[in-house]
Amino acid sequence: MLNRRDILRLTAAGASLAFMPIARAADGTPVRGGHLVSIVVPEPQNLGIAVSNPTIVIAANIFDGLVTYDAASQPRPQLAESWEQSADGRTITFRLRKGVKWHDGTPFSSADVKYSILEVVKKTHPRGIGTYRHLEDIETPDDHTAIFKLALPSPVIWSGLSSNETQILPKHLYEGTDPLTNPFNTKPIGTGPFVFKEWVRGSHVTLEHNPDYWDAGKPYLDKITFKVVPDAGARAAALETGEVQYIPLSPVPLSDVARLARQPGITVETRGWEAVAPIYFFDFNLRRKPFQDVRVRRAIAHAIDRRALAQTVWYDFAVPATSSVPSSQKQFHAPGLPQYEYDPKKAEALLDEAGLKRGADGVRLRFNHLNIPYGDDYKRSGEFIRQQLKRIGIEVELVNYDLPTFLRKVYTDYDFDTQSVFYAALSDPQLGVQRRFWTKAIQPGSAWSNASGYSNPEFDAVVAEAAVEPDVEKRRALLARFQLIAQTDLPSISLLELKPFRVWSSSLKGVDVSPVGVYASLGSAWLAPSGGKG
């Protein structure tokens, strides 16, 4: 059986896993038309407020952001045609694209930008509350100018302006409502390349070509259907038979990847996740007394063999994490942090020291553990953790919920003992990482935020200083301190840096493979004449 390293070696030797970003027909022109069938798992909770992976991969086709990002992670025009920032960093002026319409025909304007960022993203988004912390107002002198007024410079804003982070919603359909429960979250109206057609719960979501899209000539596809297929084996079979042409999330069983990679009609692509940089971690609910003792948290860290988890469960599509910031983010990742190597004897000694000695039945502690409901790999990871902790006298009850119940239990009710989940670290730690530990990210009802309840004034002070520090080296030092505090206090254990991939039919061309490609639209994608359904 080939592992991930073998697969990457095959790529280098010429057994291609990927094509160039935009392959073209023989005459160099993408083919128009066609029905792309994709799979998304799990089924999204909504399609309007894009904060979870399954929502984002669909919503990216419906909504545009102010900017998108190129292969070097530099901002490029989307709804904003150009921008400029004042010398003091406290004013950013965006010149918006003219002639853009919402899918219901209403003109897009600066009022939509102001409403979306100040009333939705800044108040409800698990990362937006940090990204836009110092944004005081957005002035709209005309329909095509949005002027950000900041109390202090905020470098992180420049990493968070794409549609997956800063979603621009139609003010005329959301104003005066609770954006989290607005009915247009299930029948979204956007400005993007595809128009929402239908959502049949438990079955599929269908989008259609936007004939009035501002980017003339795009999209190329007539239609996209995102099917809901929970079984990983069935997803692989659908790809092999040609029923499906694109699977971006948890595509196939990891044990099946090497076999699929050898097939000439299938592309296994590892590019497109670099800026997402998912970190898989084990969260403690610090509202529960046993976990308020750092010795207990450190004991559990020592009891989990992260290398074995990466190899046996993840087939080397993961590496052990040494910080809350992934090692791929070389400009931010801090070396030399405290580590908790696999050492069951040390784990048991720490539990003894904390007063959690084995009872007559050999058990020291019992608690439940919730797995993120994103597929079998996460369930197997939970089982691996359960078996590891059993060896040191901890009995774990694994609990698996559907996505809406999981989100409510963890982020609204805080009704859990521990959980394992992944968050996108994204291109800046203050976008994707700080929400795990920042006091202000304890927002009941806001998914993918600080669920542990960790609150440390020292950490919060570092966050505040880093958010406004314009000097690159000084900010890097602050973010290293940020990581040291998190790795010492250990309110959650950073287990793995995940190395995801996407799978698609070789008939599908033009898929975005930039660092945030998995979250990009399929507006540039097209099907070669032999591919597609419908």
Short mmCIF file of C-alpha atoms in Angstrom, two decimals:
data_model
loop_
_atom_site.label_atom_id
_atom_site.label_comp_id
_atom_site.label_asym_id
_atom_site.label_seq_id
_atom_site.Cartn_x
_atom_site.Cartn_y
_atom_site.Cartn_z
CA MET A 1 0.00 0.00 0.00
CA LEU A 2 1.36 3.41 -0.96
CA ASN A 3 1.22 6.16 1.61
CA ARG A 4 1.07 9.90 0.99
CA ARG A 5 4.84 10.14 0.54
CA ASP A 6 4.76 7.37 -2.08
CA ILE A 7 1.97 9.18 -3.91
CA LEU A 8 3.96 12.42 -4.00
CA ARG A 9 6.98 10.52 -5.31
CA LEU A 10 4.80 9.10 -8.08
CA THR A 11 3.89 12.64 -9.01
CA ALA A 12 7.53 13.68 -9.26
CA ALA A 13 8.27 10.61 -11.40
CA GLY A 14 5.54 11.47 -13.87
CA ALA A 15 2.52 9.46 -12.68
CA SER A 16 0.55 12.68 -12.48
CA LEU A 17 -1.84 13.41 -9.63
CA ALA A 18 -2.61 16.89 -10.91
CA PHE A 19 -2.95 18.96 -14.01
CA MET A 20 -2.02 22.54 -14.69
CA PRO A 21 -4.42 25.07 -13.13
CA ILE A 22 -6.33 25.59 -16.40
CA ALA A 23 -6.03 22.90 -19.04
CA ARG A 24 -7.66 23.84 -22.34
CA ALA A 25 -9.19 22.31 -25.43
CA ALA A 26 -6.99 21.68 -28.43
CA ASP A 27 -7.62 25.21 -29.77
CA GLY A 28 -6.80 26.72 -26.36
CA THR A 29 -10.37 27.69 -25.49
CA PRO A 30 -12.33 26.26 -22.54
CA VAL A 31 -15.46 24.38 -23.54
CA ARG A 32 -18.77 25.98 -22.58
CA GLY A 33 -21.77 24.15 -21.17
CA GLY A 34 -22.08 20.94 -19.25
CA HIS A 35 -23.43 19.78 -15.91
CA LEU A 36 -20.82 19.22 -13.21
CA VAL A 37 -21.80 16.75 -10.49
CA SER A 38 -19.95 17.13 -7.20
CA ILE A 39 -20.26 15.71 -3.71
CA VAL A 40 -20.23 17.63 -0.44
CA VAL A 41 -20.03 16.04 3.02
CA PRO A 42 -21.53 16.51 5.47
CA GLU A 43 -24.68 18.25 4.31
CA PRO A 44 -24.40 21.99 5.08
CA GLN A 45 -26.40 23.52 7.87
CA ASN A 46 -27.10 26.55 5.69
CA LEU A 47 -25.85 28.11 2.45
CA GLY A 48 -25.97 31.79 3.36
CA ILE A 49 -23.63 32.23 6.33
CA ALA A 50 -20.41 30.55 5.21
CA VAL A 51 -18.43 29.51 8.28
CA SER A 52 -18.11 25.73 7.84
CA ASN A 53 -16.36 23.77 5.09
CA PRO A 54 -19.41 22.25 3.36
CA THR A 55 -21.14 25.62 3.29
CA ILE A 56 -18.08 27.46 2.00
CA VAL A 57 -17.40 25.14 -0.95
CA ILE A 58 -20.96 25.70 -2.20
CA ALA A 59 -21.34 29.36 -1.18
CA ALA A 60 -18.07 30.31 -2.95
CA ASN A 61 -19.95 29.75 -6.20
CA ILE A 62 -22.89 31.94 -5.15
CA PHE A 63 -21.12 34.83 -3.40
CA ASP A 64 -18.10 36.93 -4.35
CA GLY A 65 -15.81 38.72 -1.90
CA LEU A 66 -14.25 42.14 -2.13
CA VAL A 67 -11.07 40.42 -3.30
CA THR A 68 -9.71 37.02 -4.14
CA TYR A 69 -6.09 35.86 -3.70
CA ASP A 70 -3.47 34.70 -6.17
CA ALA A 71 -0.86 31.94 -5.86
CA ALA A 72 1.32 34.24 -3.74
CA SER A 73 -1.65 35.00 -1.43
CA GLN A 74 -1.77 38.58 -2.69
CA PRO A 75 -5.20 40.26 -3.03
CA ARG A 76 -6.66 40.52 -6.52
CA PRO A 77 -9.83 42.39 -7.61
CA GLN A 78 -13.25 40.83 -7.31
CA LEU A 79 -16.15 43.02 -6.14
CA ALA A 80 -13.55 45.70 -5.42
CA GLU A 81 -11.70 46.86 -8.54
CA SER A 82 -8.98 48.74 -6.67
CA TRP A 83 -8.01 49.96 -3.21
CA GLU A 84 -5.62 52.20 -1.36
CA GLN A 85 -4.53 52.51 2.27
CA SER A 86 -3.52 55.67 4.08
CA ALA A 87 0.04 56.10 5.37
CA ASP A 88 -1.08 55.63 8.98
CA GLY A 89 -2.90 52.39 8.13
CA ARG A 90 -6.19 53.62 9.55
CA THR A 91 -8.12 54.26 6.33
CA ILE A 92 -8.65 51.79 3.48
CA THR A 93 -10.62 52.96 0.45
CA PHE A 94 -12.18 50.36 -1.84
CA ARG A 95 -13.45 51.31 -5.30
CA LEU A 96 -16.25 48.88 -6.07
CA ARG A 97 -17.04 47.31 -9.42
CA LYS A 98 -19.89 48.99 -11.30
CA GLY A 99 -22.72 47.11 -12.98
CA VAL A 100 -22.75 44.19 -10.54
CA LYS A 101 -26.20 42.82 -9.71
CA TRP A 102 -27.50 40.51 -7.04
CA HIS A 103 -29.11 37.39 -8.48
CA ASP A 104 -32.56 38.94 -7.94
CA GLY A 105 -31.61 41.90 -10.18
CA THR A 106 -30.98 44.44 -7.40
CA PRO A 107 -27.81 46.51 -7.96
CA PHE A 108 -24.87 45.72 -5.66
CA SER A 109 -23.59 48.76 -3.76
CA SER A 110 -21.36 49.98 -0.95
CA ALA A 111 -24.35 49.75 1.40
CA ASP A 112 -24.15 45.95 1.06
CA VAL A 113 -20.47 46.03 2.03
CA LYS A 114 -21.10 48.21 5.07
CA TYR A 115 -24.03 46.14 6.31
CA SER A 116 -22.33 42.78 5.73
CA ILE A 117 -19.10 43.60 7.53
CA LEU A 118 -20.36 45.73 10.42
CA GLU A 119 -23.63 43.94 11.15
CA VAL A 120 -22.91 40.34 10.16
CA VAL A 121 -19.22 39.45 9.87
CA LYS A 122 -17.95 41.59 12.75
CA LYS A 123 -20.75 40.52 15.08
CA THR A 124 -21.38 36.85 14.24
CA HIS A 125 -18.43 35.36 12.34
CA PRO A 126 -16.11 33.31 14.60
CA ARG A 127 -13.06 34.90 12.96
CA GLY A 128 -14.61 38.20 11.90
CA ILE A 129 -14.91 39.43 15.45
CA GLY A 130 -11.11 39.42 15.60
CA THR A 131 -10.36 40.43 12.02
CA TYR A 132 -12.50 43.57 12.24
CA ARG A 133 -12.00 44.34 15.91
CA HIS A 134 -10.58 47.80 15.20
CA LEU A 135 -12.92 48.67 12.34
CA GLU A 136 -15.07 51.51 13.66
CA ASP A 137 -17.08 52.44 10.59
CA ILE A 138 -17.39 52.04 6.83
CA GLU A 139 -18.18 55.29 5.06
CA THR A 140 -20.17 55.10 1.83
CA PRO A 141 -19.91 58.47 0.05
CA ASP A 142 -21.40 56.89 -3.08
CA ASP A 143 -22.65 53.50 -4.28
CA HIS A 144 -19.23 52.41 -5.49
CA THR A 145 -16.92 53.57 -2.69
CA ALA A 146 -16.46 51.90 0.71
CA ILE A 147 -14.04 53.55 3.10
CA PHE A 148 -12.90 51.48 6.09
CA LYS A 149 -12.18 53.65 9.14
CA LEU A 150 -10.05 51.92 11.75
CA ALA A 151 -9.24 52.99 15.30
CA LEU A 152 -5.82 51.37 14.91
CA PRO A 153 -3.94 49.75 12.01
CA SER A 154 -5.01 46.14 11.48
CA PRO A 155 -2.68 44.09 9.25
CA VAL A 156 -4.84 40.96 9.55
CA ILE A 157 -7.65 42.55 7.52
CA TRP A 158 -5.62 42.07 4.34
CA SER A 159 -5.76 38.29 4.81
CA GLY A 160 -9.51 38.16 5.38
CA LEU A 161 -11.25 39.91 2.50
CA SER A 162 -12.19 36.94 0.31
CA SER A 163 -15.70 35.49 0.21
CA ASN A 164 -14.91 32.57 2.55
CA GLU A 165 -13.90 35.03 5.29
CA THR A 166 -15.81 38.22 4.55
CA GLN A 167 -19.02 37.26 2.84
CA ILE A 168 -20.88 40.15 1.24
CA LEU A 169 -24.62 39.62 1.69
CA PRO A 170 -27.57 41.53 0.15
CA LYS A 171 -28.56 44.21 2.65
CA HIS A 172 -32.05 44.50 1.16
CA LEU A 173 -32.77 40.86 2.12
CA TYR A 174 -31.03 40.72 5.50
CA GLU A 175 -31.37 44.10 7.19
CA GLY A 176 -33.74 44.03 10.15
CA THR A 177 -33.48 40.25 10.60
CA ASP A 178 -31.31 37.88 12.60
CA PRO A 179 -28.74 37.01 9.91
CA LEU A 180 -28.12 33.58 11.44
CA THR A 181 -31.76 32.54 10.99
CA ASN A 182 -32.69 34.58 7.90
CA PRO A 183 -34.68 32.40 5.44
CA PHE A 184 -32.35 33.41 2.60
CA ASN A 185 -29.67 31.27 4.22
CA THR A 186 -31.48 28.30 2.64
CA LYS A 187 -32.22 30.01 -0.71
CA PRO A 188 -29.26 32.37 -1.07
CA ILE A 189 -29.04 35.39 -3.34
CA GLY A 190 -25.48 36.32 -4.25
CA THR A 191 -23.40 38.11 -6.87
CA GLY A 192 -21.28 35.11 -7.88
CA PRO A 193 -20.95 33.03 -11.04
CA PHE A 194 -23.74 30.61 -10.17
CA VAL A 195 -27.36 31.15 -9.09
CA PHE A 196 -29.06 29.01 -6.46
CA LYS A 197 -31.72 26.74 -7.98
CA GLU A 198 -32.83 24.23 -5.32
CA TRP A 199 -31.85 22.42 -2.14
CA VAL A 200 -33.46 19.03 -1.59
CA ARG A 201 -32.55 18.13 1.97
CA GLY A 202 -30.63 14.90 2.30
CA SER A 203 -30.14 14.72 -1.46
CA HIS A 204 -28.53 17.63 -3.31
CA VAL A 205 -28.03 21.34 -3.93
CA THR A 206 -28.23 22.62 -7.51
CA LEU A 207 -26.76 25.86 -8.88
CA GLU A 208 -27.15 27.27 -12.40
CA HIS A 209 -25.10 29.52 -14.67
CA ASN A 210 -25.44 33.25 -13.87
CA PRO A 211 -26.07 34.89 -17.29
CA ASP A 212 -25.47 38.37 -15.81
CA TYR A 213 -22.17 37.65 -14.09
CA TRP A 214 -19.86 40.66 -14.08
CA ASP A 215 -16.85 38.61 -15.23
CA ALA A 216 -17.82 38.44 -18.89
CA GLY A 217 -17.74 34.98 -20.41
CA LYS A 218 -17.83 33.13 -17.09
CA PRO A 219 -18.85 30.74 -15.77
CA TYR A 220 -18.30 28.08 -18.40
CA LEU A 221 -20.51 25.41 -16.81
CA ASP A 222 -24.30 25.43 -17.21
CA LYS A 223 -25.03 23.78 -13.91
CA ILE A 224 -23.46 22.31 -10.76
CA THR A 225 -25.15 19.74 -8.54
CA PHE A 226 -23.64 19.05 -5.12
CA LYS A 227 -24.86 15.65 -3.96
CA VAL A 228 -24.90 14.52 -0.33
CA VAL A 229 -23.22 11.09 -0.14
CA PRO A 230 -22.26 10.18 3.45
CA ASP A 231 -20.54 6.88 2.64
CA ALA A 232 -16.88 7.28 1.61
CA GLY A 233 -16.86 4.06 -0.41
CA ALA A 234 -19.90 5.20 -2.36
CA ARG A 235 -18.17 8.51 -3.10
CA ALA A 236 -15.19 6.67 -4.58
CA ALA A 237 -17.45 4.42 -6.65
CA ALA A 238 -19.39 7.41 -8.01
CA LEU A 239 -16.15 9.02 -9.13
CA GLU A 240 -14.89 5.84 -10.80
CA THR A 241 -18.11 5.28 -12.74
CA GLY A 242 -18.19 8.90 -13.95
CA GLU A 243 -21.40 9.71 -12.09
CA VAL A 244 -19.47 12.40 -10.19
CA GLN A 245 -16.63 14.59 -11.45
CA TYR A 246 -15.47 16.56 -8.38
CA ILE A 247 -15.16 15.83 -4.63
CA PRO A 248 -13.41 18.54 -2.57
CA LEU A 249 -14.03 17.42 1.04
CA SER A 250 -13.23 14.01 2.60
CA PRO A 251 -13.37 12.65 -0.94
CA VAL A 252 -12.57 8.93 -0.62
CA PRO A 253 -11.33 6.47 2.01
CA LEU A 254 -7.66 7.22 2.71
CA SER A 255 -6.88 3.55 2.16
CA ASP A 256 -8.18 3.93 -1.41
CA VAL A 257 -6.16 6.97 -2.47
CA ALA A 258 -3.12 5.16 -3.86
CA ARG A 259 -5.28 2.92 -6.05
CA LEU A 260 -7.26 5.86 -7.40
CA ALA A 261 -4.07 7.83 -8.04
CA ARG A 262 -2.92 5.15 -10.49
CA GLN A 263 -6.06 5.47 -12.61
CA PRO A 264 -5.54 7.63 -15.72
CA GLY A 265 -9.03 9.16 -15.57
CA ILE A 266 -8.78 10.47 -12.00
CA THR A 267 -6.84 13.37 -10.50
CA VAL A 268 -5.79 13.38 -6.85
CA GLU A 269 -4.76 16.95 -6.05
CA THR A 270 -2.97 18.07 -2.89
CA ARG A 271 -2.72 21.72 -3.95
CA GLY A 272 -5.42 24.18 -2.96
CA TRP A 273 -5.30 23.65 0.80
CA GLU A 274 -2.07 25.45 1.72
CA ALA A 275 -3.65 28.69 2.96
CA VAL A 276 -6.42 26.76 4.72
CA ALA A 277 -3.82 24.84 6.76
CA PRO A 278 -6.18 22.75 8.92
CA ILE A 279 -5.05 21.87 12.45
CA TYR A 280 -6.77 18.91 14.14
CA PHE A 281 -6.97 19.31 17.92
CA PHE A 282 -8.39 17.88 21.13
CA ASP A 283 -10.41 20.45 23.09
CA PHE A 284 -11.12 20.39 26.83
CA ASN A 285 -14.27 21.97 28.23
CA LEU A 286 -12.63 23.97 31.01
CA ARG A 287 -16.00 24.45 32.66
CA ARG A 288 -15.60 20.82 33.84
CA LYS A 289 -13.60 20.58 37.06
CA PRO A 290 -11.14 17.77 36.16
CA PHE A 291 -9.85 19.74 33.18
CA GLN A 292 -9.16 22.86 35.21
CA ASP A 293 -5.97 21.17 36.44
CA VAL A 294 -3.22 21.63 33.84
CA ARG A 295 -1.61 18.38 35.00
CA VAL A 296 -4.66 16.48 33.75
CA ARG A 297 -4.52 18.25 30.40
CA ARG A 298 -0.81 17.55 30.04
CA ALA A 299 -1.27 13.92 31.06
CA ILE A 300 -3.81 13.41 28.28
CA ALA A 301 -1.41 15.07 25.81
CA HIS A 302 1.35 12.62 26.82
CA ALA A 303 -1.04 9.68 26.42
CA ILE A 304 -1.83 10.28 22.73
CA ASP A 305 0.70 8.99 20.23
CA ARG A 306 0.29 11.64 17.55
CA ARG A 307 2.75 10.03 15.16
CA ALA A 308 0.87 6.74 15.27
CA LEU A 309 -2.40 8.63 14.80
CA ALA A 310 -1.00 10.29 11.67
CA GLN A 311 0.26 7.01 10.25
CA THR A 312 -2.41 4.48 11.15
CA VAL A 313 -5.58 6.57 10.89
CA TRP A 314 -4.53 9.28 8.44
CA TYR A 315 -2.22 7.21 6.17
CA ASP A 316 0.38 9.98 6.42
CA PHE A 317 -2.02 12.61 5.09
CA ALA A 318 -1.14 14.36 8.35
CA VAL A 319 1.93 15.11 10.48
CA PRO A 320 2.15 15.65 14.25
CA ALA A 321 1.56 19.27 15.24
CA THR A 322 4.13 21.03 17.42
CA SER A 323 2.19 24.27 17.84
CA SER A 324 -1.24 25.74 17.30
CA VAL A 325 0.25 27.47 14.24
CA PRO A 326 1.14 24.99 11.47
CA SER A 327 4.78 24.53 10.50
CA SER A 328 3.92 25.39 6.88
CA GLN A 329 3.38 28.99 7.99
CA LYS A 330 7.12 29.55 8.30
CA GLN A 331 6.78 33.29 8.82
CA PHE A 332 4.72 32.72 11.99
CA HIS A 333 5.43 29.20 13.31
CA ALA A 334 7.43 29.31 16.55
CA PRO A 335 10.14 26.67 17.16
CA GLY A 336 11.27 25.45 20.55
CA LEU A 337 7.87 25.31 22.24
CA PRO A 338 7.05 22.87 25.07
CA GLN A 339 6.19 19.46 23.64
CA TYR A 340 4.23 16.54 25.07
CA GLU A 341 5.83 13.46 23.56
CA TYR A 342 4.08 10.14 23.80
CA ASP A 343 4.88 8.87 27.31
CA PRO A 344 2.12 6.86 29.05
CA LYS A 345 4.19 6.48 32.24
CA LYS A 346 4.60 10.23 32.54
CA ALA A 347 0.87 10.61 31.86
CA GLU A 348 0.01 8.24 34.70
CA ALA A 349 2.42 10.01 37.06
CA LEU A 350 0.77 13.36 36.31
CA LEU A 351 -2.69 11.91 36.95
CA ASP A 352 -1.49 10.43 40.25
CA GLU A 353 -0.07 13.81 41.18
CA ALA A 354 -3.40 15.44 40.33
CA GLY A 355 -5.18 13.04 42.71
CA LEU A 356 -6.79 10.95 39.97
CA LYS A 357 -5.60 7.52 41.06
CA ARG A 358 -6.92 4.28 39.63
CA GLY A 359 -9.98 2.90 41.36
CA ALA A 360 -10.65 -0.76 42.11
CA ASP A 361 -11.83 -1.12 38.50
CA GLY A 362 -8.64 0.48 37.22
CA VAL A 363 -10.43 3.64 36.10
CA ARG A 364 -9.22 7.13 37.07
CA LEU A 365 -11.65 9.32 35.15
CA ARG A 366 -14.65 9.04 32.83
CA PHE A 367 -15.81 11.61 30.29
CA ASN A 368 -17.49 11.92 26.91
CA HIS A 369 -15.82 12.94 23.67
CA LEU A 370 -17.53 14.44 20.61
CA ASN A 371 -16.14 13.88 17.11
CA ILE A 372 -16.55 16.49 14.39
CA PRO A 373 -19.12 14.92 12.01
CA TYR A 374 -17.03 15.27 8.87
CA GLY A 375 -16.57 11.62 7.96
CA ASP A 376 -15.11 8.27 8.94
CA ASP A 377 -11.54 9.51 9.36
CA TYR A 378 -12.65 11.62 12.32
CA LYS A 379 -14.63 8.77 13.84
CA ARG A 380 -11.60 6.50 13.59
CA SER A 381 -9.47 9.21 15.18
CA GLY A 382 -11.88 9.34 18.10
CA GLU A 383 -11.66 5.57 18.50
CA PHE A 384 -7.86 5.77 18.41
CA ILE A 385 -7.89 8.41 21.16
CA ARG A 386 -10.35 6.35 23.21
CA GLN A 387 -8.05 3.32 23.10
CA GLN A 388 -4.99 5.38 23.97
CA LEU A 389 -6.60 6.94 27.03
CA LYS A 390 -7.94 3.60 28.23
CA ARG A 391 -4.34 2.50 28.73
CA ILE A 392 -3.81 5.17 31.39
CA GLY A 393 -7.08 4.49 33.19
CA ILE A 394 -9.40 6.94 31.43
CA GLU A 395 -12.72 5.69 30.08
CA VAL A 396 -14.01 7.73 27.14
CA GLU A 397 -17.55 7.58 25.77
CA LEU A 398 -17.52 8.54 22.09
CA VAL A 399 -20.51 10.58 20.95
CA ASN A 400 -21.33 11.18 17.28
CA TYR A 401 -23.97 13.75 16.30
CA ASP A 402 -25.15 15.18 13.00
CA LEU A 403 -23.69 18.60 12.17
CA PRO A 404 -26.52 20.83 13.49
CA THR A 405 -26.63 18.95 16.81
CA PHE A 406 -22.84 18.96 17.12
CA LEU A 407 -22.69 22.73 16.56
CA ARG A 408 -25.41 23.35 19.14
CA LYS A 409 -23.92 21.05 21.77
CA VAL A 410 -20.39 22.43 21.41
CA TYR A 411 -20.82 26.11 20.56
CA THR A 412 -24.15 27.10 22.06
CA ASP A 413 -24.91 24.81 25.00
CA TYR A 414 -21.26 23.92 25.79
CA ASP A 415 -22.67 20.50 26.63
CA PHE A 416 -19.60 18.30 26.20
CA ASP A 417 -16.55 17.18 28.16
CA THR A 418 -14.01 16.98 25.34
CA GLN A 419 -14.14 17.16 21.56
CA SER A 420 -11.83 16.66 18.59
CA VAL A 421 -12.22 18.99 15.65
CA PHE A 422 -10.17 20.81 13.06
CA TYR A 423 -9.99 24.53 12.39
CA ALA A 424 -8.49 26.20 9.35
CA ALA A 425 -5.40 28.05 10.54
CA LEU A 426 -5.58 30.18 7.37
CA SER A 427 -2.85 32.55 6.23
CA ASP A 428 -2.50 34.51 9.47
CA PRO A 429 -2.73 33.19 13.07
CA GLN A 430 -5.07 36.03 13.97
CA LEU A 431 -7.51 34.79 11.35
CA GLY A 432 -7.70 31.10 12.11
CA VAL A 433 -5.81 30.27 15.30
CA GLN A 434 -6.47 32.89 17.95
CA ARG A 435 -10.20 32.06 18.06
CA ARG A 436 -9.32 28.83 19.89
CA PHE A 437 -7.88 30.72 22.87
CA TRP A 438 -9.09 34.35 22.81
CA THR A 439 -11.56 35.38 25.52
CA LYS A 440 -13.58 37.50 23.10
CA ALA A 441 -14.10 34.44 20.90
CA ILE A 442 -16.28 32.87 23.59
CA GLN A 443 -19.47 33.67 21.73
CA PRO A 444 -22.41 31.34 22.47
CA GLY A 445 -24.00 30.39 19.17
CA SER A 446 -20.93 31.26 17.10
CA ALA A 447 -19.57 28.05 15.57
CA TRP A 448 -15.86 27.22 15.26
CA SER A 449 -14.84 29.62 18.01
CA ASN A 450 -13.50 29.29 21.58
CA ALA A 451 -15.51 26.30 22.82
CA SER A 452 -13.18 25.40 25.69
CA GLY A 453 -13.95 28.58 27.62
CA TYR A 454 -10.24 29.34 28.00
CA SER A 455 -9.62 32.90 29.21
CA ASN A 456 -6.16 34.27 29.99
CA PRO A 457 -5.57 38.04 30.32
CA GLU A 458 -1.91 37.59 29.32
CA PHE A 459 -2.87 35.84 26.11
CA ASP A 460 -5.54 38.45 25.36
CA ALA A 461 -2.99 41.24 25.84
CA VAL A 462 -0.62 39.63 23.33
CA VAL A 463 -3.50 39.29 20.86
CA ALA A 464 -4.39 42.95 21.26
CA GLU A 465 -0.81 44.09 20.72
CA ALA A 466 -0.19 41.83 17.72
CA ALA A 467 -3.38 43.01 16.02
CA VAL A 468 -2.04 46.56 15.63
CA GLU A 469 1.73 46.00 15.40
CA PRO A 470 2.90 47.19 11.94
CA ASP A 471 6.51 46.03 12.33
CA VAL A 472 6.81 42.53 10.82
CA GLU A 473 9.52 41.26 13.17
CA LYS A 474 7.89 42.63 16.30
CA ARG A 475 4.57 41.10 15.30
CA ARG A 476 6.27 37.75 14.63
CA ALA A 477 7.72 37.85 18.15
CA LEU A 478 4.31 38.57 19.63
CA LEU A 479 2.77 35.67 17.74
CA ALA A 480 5.55 33.41 19.03
CA ARG A 481 4.59 34.46 22.57
CA PHE A 482 0.96 33.76 21.67
CA GLN A 483 1.94 30.17 20.74
CA LEU A 484 4.07 29.69 23.86
CA ILE A 485 1.20 30.61 26.17
CA ALA A 486 -1.22 28.31 24.35
CA GLN A 487 1.22 25.40 24.32
CA THR A 488 2.05 25.85 28.03
CA ASP A 489 -1.48 26.29 29.36
CA LEU A 490 -2.78 23.65 26.92
CA PRO A 491 -6.53 24.36 26.95
CA SER A 492 -6.55 22.23 23.82
CA ILE A 493 -3.98 19.82 22.38
CA SER A 494 -2.81 20.49 18.83
CA LEU A 495 -2.67 16.94 17.50
CA LEU A 496 -2.07 16.99 13.74
CA GLU A 497 -1.44 19.22 10.78
CA LEU A 498 -3.82 17.71 8.25
CA LYS A 499 -2.76 17.40 4.61
CA PRO A 500 -6.07 17.21 2.73
CA PHE A 501 -6.58 16.57 -0.96
CA ARG A 502 -9.29 16.82 -3.57
CA VAL A 503 -10.26 14.27 -6.20
CA TRP A 504 -11.77 14.92 -9.60
CA SER A 505 -12.32 13.43 -13.02
CA SER A 506 -9.65 14.15 -15.61
CA SER A 507 -12.43 15.55 -17.81
CA LEU A 508 -12.76 18.48 -15.40
CA LYS A 509 -10.41 21.34 -16.24
CA GLY A 510 -9.67 24.76 -14.81
CA VAL A 511 -10.05 23.87 -11.12
CA ASP A 512 -8.41 26.48 -8.90
CA VAL A 513 -5.21 25.12 -7.31
CA SER A 514 -4.11 28.35 -5.62
CA PRO A 515 -3.36 28.14 -1.86
CA VAL A 516 -7.05 28.67 -1.07
CA GLY A 517 -8.36 26.78 -4.09
CA VAL A 518 -10.66 24.46 -2.14
CA TYR A 519 -12.60 27.57 -1.06
CA ALA A 520 -12.64 29.14 -4.53
CA SER A 521 -15.51 29.14 -7.00
CA LEU A 522 -15.76 26.87 -10.01
CA GLY A 523 -16.35 29.86 -12.26
CA SER A 524 -13.25 29.05 -14.31
CA ALA A 525 -13.84 25.28 -14.42
CA TRP A 526 -15.10 23.44 -17.49
CA LEU A 527 -15.78 19.93 -18.69
CA ALA A 528 -14.04 18.38 -21.65
CA PRO A 529 -16.53 17.02 -24.22
CA SER A 530 -16.32 13.47 -22.86
CA GLY A 531 -17.24 14.50 -19.30
CA GLY A 532 -20.27 15.75 -17.49
CA LYS A 533 -23.83 14.76 -16.85
CA GLY A 534 -27.08 16.25 -17.99
#
